[in-house]
Tab-separated table of C-alpha atoms in Angstrom:
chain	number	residue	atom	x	y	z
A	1	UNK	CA	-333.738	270.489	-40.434
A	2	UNK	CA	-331.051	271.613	-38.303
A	3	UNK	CA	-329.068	269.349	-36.922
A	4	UNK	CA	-328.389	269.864	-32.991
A	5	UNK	CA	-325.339	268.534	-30.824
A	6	UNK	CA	-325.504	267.656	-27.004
A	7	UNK	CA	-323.994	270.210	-25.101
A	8	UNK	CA	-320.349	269.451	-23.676
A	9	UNK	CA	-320.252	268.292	-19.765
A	10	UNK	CA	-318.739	271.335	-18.034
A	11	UNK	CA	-314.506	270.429	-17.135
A	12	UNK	CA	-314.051	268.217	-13.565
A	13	UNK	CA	-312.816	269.587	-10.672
A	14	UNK	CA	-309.827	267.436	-10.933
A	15	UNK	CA	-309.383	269.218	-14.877
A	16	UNK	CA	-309.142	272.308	-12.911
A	17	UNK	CA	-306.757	271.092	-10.817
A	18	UNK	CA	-304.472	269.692	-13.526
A	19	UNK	CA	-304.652	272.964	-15.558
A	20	UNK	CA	-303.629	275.142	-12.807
A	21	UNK	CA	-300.357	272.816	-12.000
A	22	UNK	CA	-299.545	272.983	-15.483
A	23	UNK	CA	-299.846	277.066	-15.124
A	24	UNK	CA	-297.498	277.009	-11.516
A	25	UNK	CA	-295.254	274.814	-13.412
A	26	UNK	CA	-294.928	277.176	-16.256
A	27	UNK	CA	-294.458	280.500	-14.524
A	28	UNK	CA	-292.070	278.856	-12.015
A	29	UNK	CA	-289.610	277.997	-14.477
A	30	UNK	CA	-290.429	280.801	-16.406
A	31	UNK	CA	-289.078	282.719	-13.091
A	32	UNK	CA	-286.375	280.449	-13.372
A	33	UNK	CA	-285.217	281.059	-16.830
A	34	UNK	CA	-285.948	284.766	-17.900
A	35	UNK	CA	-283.056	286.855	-18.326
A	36	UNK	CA	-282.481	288.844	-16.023
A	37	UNK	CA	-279.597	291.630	-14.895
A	38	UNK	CA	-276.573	290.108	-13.496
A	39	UNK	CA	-274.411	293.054	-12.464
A	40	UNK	CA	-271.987	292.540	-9.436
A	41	UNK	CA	-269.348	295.008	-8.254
A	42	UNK	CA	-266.769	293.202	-10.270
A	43	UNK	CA	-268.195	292.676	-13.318
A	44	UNK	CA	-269.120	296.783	-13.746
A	45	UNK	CA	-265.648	296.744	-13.381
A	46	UNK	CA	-264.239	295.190	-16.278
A	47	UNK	CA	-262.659	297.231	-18.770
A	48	UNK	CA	-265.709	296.718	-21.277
A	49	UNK	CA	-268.315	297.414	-18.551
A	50	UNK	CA	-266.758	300.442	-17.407
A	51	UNK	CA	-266.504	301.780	-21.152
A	52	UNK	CA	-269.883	301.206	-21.153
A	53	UNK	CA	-271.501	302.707	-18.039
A	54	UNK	CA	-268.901	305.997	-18.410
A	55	UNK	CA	-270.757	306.352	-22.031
A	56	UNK	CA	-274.119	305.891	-21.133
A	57	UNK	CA	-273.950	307.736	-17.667
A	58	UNK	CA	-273.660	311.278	-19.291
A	59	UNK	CA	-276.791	310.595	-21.402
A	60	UNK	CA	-278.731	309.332	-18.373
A	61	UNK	CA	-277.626	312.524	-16.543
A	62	UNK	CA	-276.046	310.878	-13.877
A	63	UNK	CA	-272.273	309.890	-12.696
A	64	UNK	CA	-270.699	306.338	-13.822
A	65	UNK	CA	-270.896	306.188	-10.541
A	66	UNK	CA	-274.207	306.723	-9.173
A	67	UNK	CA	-275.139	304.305	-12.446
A	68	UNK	CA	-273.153	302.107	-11.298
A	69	UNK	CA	-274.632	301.363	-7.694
A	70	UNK	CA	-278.081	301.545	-9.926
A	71	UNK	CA	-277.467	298.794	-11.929
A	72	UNK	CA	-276.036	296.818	-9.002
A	73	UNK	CA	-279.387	297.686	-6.517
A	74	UNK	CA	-281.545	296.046	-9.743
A	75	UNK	CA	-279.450	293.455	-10.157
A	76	UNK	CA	-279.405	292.256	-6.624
A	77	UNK	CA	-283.496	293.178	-6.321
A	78	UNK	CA	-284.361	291.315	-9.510
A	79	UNK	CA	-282.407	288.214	-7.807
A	80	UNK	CA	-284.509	288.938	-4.495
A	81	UNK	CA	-287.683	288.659	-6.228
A	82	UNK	CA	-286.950	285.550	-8.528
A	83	UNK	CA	-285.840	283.501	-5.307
A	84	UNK	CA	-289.216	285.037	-3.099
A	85	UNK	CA	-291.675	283.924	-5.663
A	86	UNK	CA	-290.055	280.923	-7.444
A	87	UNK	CA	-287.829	279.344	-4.192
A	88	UNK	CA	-290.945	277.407	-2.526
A	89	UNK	CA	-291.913	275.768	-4.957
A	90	UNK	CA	-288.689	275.204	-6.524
A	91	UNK	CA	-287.541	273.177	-3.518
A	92	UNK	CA	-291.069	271.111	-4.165
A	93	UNK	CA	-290.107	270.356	-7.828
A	94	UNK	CA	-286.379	269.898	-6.746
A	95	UNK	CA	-288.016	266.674	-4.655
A	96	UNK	CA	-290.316	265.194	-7.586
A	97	UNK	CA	-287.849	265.443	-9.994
A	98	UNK	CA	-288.263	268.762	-11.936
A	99	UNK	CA	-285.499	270.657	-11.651
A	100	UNK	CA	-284.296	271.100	-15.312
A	101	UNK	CA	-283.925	274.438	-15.633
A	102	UNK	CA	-284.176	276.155	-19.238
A	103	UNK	CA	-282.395	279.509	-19.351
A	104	UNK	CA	-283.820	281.795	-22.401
A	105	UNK	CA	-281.045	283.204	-24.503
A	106	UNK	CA	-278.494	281.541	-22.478
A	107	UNK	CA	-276.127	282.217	-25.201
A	108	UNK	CA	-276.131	285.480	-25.967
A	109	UNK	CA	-272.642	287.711	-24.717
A	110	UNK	CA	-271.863	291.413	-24.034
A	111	UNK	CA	-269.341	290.721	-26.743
A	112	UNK	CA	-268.986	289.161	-30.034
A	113	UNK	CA	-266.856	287.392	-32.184
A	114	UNK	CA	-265.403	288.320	-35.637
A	115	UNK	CA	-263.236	286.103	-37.596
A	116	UNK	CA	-260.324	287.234	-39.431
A	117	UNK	CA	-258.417	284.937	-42.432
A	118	UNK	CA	-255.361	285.946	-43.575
A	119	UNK	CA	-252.049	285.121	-45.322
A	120	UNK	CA	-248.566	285.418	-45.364
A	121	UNK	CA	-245.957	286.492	-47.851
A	122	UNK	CA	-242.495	288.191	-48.031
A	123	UNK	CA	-244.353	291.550	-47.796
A	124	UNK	CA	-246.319	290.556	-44.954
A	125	UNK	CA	-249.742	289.928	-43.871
A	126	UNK	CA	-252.798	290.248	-45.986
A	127	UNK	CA	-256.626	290.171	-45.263
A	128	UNK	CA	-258.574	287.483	-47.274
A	129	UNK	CA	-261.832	286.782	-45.431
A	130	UNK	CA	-263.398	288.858	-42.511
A	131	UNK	CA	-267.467	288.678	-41.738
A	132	UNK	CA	-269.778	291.186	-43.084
A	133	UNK	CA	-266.479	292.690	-44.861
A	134	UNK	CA	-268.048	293.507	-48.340
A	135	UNK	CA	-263.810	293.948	-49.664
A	136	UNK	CA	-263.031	290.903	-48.235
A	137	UNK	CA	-264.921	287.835	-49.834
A	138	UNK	CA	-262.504	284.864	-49.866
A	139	UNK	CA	-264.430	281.571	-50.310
A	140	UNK	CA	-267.400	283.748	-48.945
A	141	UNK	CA	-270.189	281.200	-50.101
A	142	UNK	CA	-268.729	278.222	-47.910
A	143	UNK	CA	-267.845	280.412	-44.738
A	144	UNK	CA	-270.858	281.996	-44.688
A	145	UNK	CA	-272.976	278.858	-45.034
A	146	UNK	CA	-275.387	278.295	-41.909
A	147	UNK	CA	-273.855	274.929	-41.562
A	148	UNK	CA	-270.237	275.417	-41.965
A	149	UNK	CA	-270.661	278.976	-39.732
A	150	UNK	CA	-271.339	276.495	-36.855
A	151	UNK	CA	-268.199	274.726	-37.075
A	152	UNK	CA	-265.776	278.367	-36.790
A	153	UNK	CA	-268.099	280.714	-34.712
A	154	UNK	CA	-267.089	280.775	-30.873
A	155	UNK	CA	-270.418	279.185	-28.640
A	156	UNK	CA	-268.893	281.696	-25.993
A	157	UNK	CA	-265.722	282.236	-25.258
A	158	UNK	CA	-264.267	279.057	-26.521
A	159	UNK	CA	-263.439	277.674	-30.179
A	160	UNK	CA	-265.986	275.483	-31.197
A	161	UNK	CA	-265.153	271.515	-31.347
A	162	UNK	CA	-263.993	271.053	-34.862
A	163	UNK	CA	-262.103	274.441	-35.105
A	164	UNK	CA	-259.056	272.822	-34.825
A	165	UNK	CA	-259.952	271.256	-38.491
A	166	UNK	CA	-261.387	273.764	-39.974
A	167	UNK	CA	-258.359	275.439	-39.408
A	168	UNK	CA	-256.401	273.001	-41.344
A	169	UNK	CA	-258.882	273.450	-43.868
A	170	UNK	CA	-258.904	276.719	-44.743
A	171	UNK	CA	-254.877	276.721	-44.730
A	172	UNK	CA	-255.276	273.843	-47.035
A	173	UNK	CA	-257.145	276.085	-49.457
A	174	UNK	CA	-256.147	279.310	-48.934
A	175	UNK	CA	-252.392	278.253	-49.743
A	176	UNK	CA	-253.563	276.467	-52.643
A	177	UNK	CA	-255.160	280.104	-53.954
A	178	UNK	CA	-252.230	282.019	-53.012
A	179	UNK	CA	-249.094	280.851	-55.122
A	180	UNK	CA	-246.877	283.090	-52.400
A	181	UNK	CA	-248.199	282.414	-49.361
A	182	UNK	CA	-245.990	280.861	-46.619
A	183	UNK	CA	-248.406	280.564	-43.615
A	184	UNK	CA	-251.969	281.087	-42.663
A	185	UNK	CA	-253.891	282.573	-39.606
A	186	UNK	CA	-257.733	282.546	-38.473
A	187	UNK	CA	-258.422	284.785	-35.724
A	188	UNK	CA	-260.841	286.118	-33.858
A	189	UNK	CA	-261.386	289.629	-33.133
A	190	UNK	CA	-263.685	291.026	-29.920
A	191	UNK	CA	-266.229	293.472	-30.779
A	192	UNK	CA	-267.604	295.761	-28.032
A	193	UNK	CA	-271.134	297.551	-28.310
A	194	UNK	CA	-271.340	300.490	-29.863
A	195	UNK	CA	-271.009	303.238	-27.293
A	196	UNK	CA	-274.482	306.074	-27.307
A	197	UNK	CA	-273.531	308.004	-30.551
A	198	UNK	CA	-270.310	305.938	-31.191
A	199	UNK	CA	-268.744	303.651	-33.900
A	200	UNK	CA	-271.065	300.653	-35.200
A	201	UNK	CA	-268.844	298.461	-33.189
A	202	UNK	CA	-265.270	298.589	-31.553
A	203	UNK	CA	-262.584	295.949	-31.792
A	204	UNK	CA	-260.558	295.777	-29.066
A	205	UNK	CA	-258.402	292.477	-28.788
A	206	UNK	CA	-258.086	289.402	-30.914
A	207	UNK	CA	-257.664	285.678	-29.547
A	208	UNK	CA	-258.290	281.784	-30.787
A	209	UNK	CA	-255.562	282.266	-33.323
A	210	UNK	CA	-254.614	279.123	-35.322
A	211	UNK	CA	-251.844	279.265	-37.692
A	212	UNK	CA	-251.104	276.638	-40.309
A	213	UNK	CA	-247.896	276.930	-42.549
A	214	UNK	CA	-248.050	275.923	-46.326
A	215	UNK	CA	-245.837	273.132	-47.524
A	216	UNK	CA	-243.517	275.568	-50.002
A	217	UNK	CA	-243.745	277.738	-46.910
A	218	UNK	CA	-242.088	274.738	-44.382
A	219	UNK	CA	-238.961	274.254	-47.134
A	220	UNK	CA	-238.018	277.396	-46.925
């Protein structure tokens, strides 16, 4: 015998109406919060911009110029469109209370960090620890650890909280390790896209440099 079930009661009108606020709701803030250009006139003009649109003009067949004023126009008409569709009934949500916005890959930068460890000795300075350097490994399994990664690698453009420490740290250790060292540096160096058929990556400045000097290095 088989065995029959009573047919489900089609959804309520006010089910419909729930399930489509749920769907405004959702592409609203996904208007909101997709990435999106954000090209002004003085931003294409920052040294790293302008490396960038002079290198990928000539492949595009056009002048840095005429690239330039492109990725301005989209810029400002991707802005146009987010505020047409999304402003009305962000100004509703603004009033009930649901203006969180949630920016997707809010984090990510043009440019990225590399950190640099090194020492000092009468001969100068020497090269312990540098990411994704295969030659230089120093203490590699604790600095490349998720956890302890999070506590040296720049959020932005700022050191993170606890850099300060880790800092003292790694001088701690590394001066332990290195019978002739007198001082100790972490830096950071900025790496640059590569450029359309260029190096992997281009390092162009360095910054957040903490220096901590070992105790036989302080009685000298």
């Amino acid at each position: 015998m088989v065995e029959t079930h009573p047919e489900s009661p089609p959804p309520s009108r006010w089910a419909h109406l729930r399930a489509g606020a749920v769907a405004v709701l959702v592409f609203v803030h996904l208007c909101q919060g997709a990435p999106r250009p954000r090209v002004s006139a003085e931003s294409a003009a920052k040294p790293a911009a302008a490396r960038q649109i002079q290198a990928w003009s000539g492949r595009l067949g056009l002048t840095p110029e005429e690239l330039r004023a492109h990725l301005i126009g989209l810029s400002e008409a991707s802005e146009e469109l987010r505020q047409a569709v999304s402003g009305p009934f962000w100004k509703v949500f603004w009033r009930l209370g649901f203006e969180q916005r949630w920016a997707l890959f809010s984090g990510s930068r043009k440019r990225t960090w590399r950190m640099y460890i090194e020492w000092r000795d009468a001969e100068g300075w020497h090269l312990a620890y540098r990411v994704q350097d295969p030659e230089h490994r120093w203490n590699a399994r604790q600095l490349d650890y998720r956890r302890i990664r999070g506590v040296w690698n720049p959020g932005a453009d700022e050191a993170r909280v606890d850099y300060g420490r880790f800092a003292d740290w790694v001088g701690r250790r590394l001066c332990e390790d290195r019978e002739s060292a007198a001082e100790v540096r972490v830096r950071f160096a900025r790496v640059l896209p590569p450029p359309p058929g260029g190096a992997p990556h281009v390092e162009d400045e360095f910054g957040l440099e903490a220096r901590r000097t070992c105790a036989r290095g302080a009685a000298r």
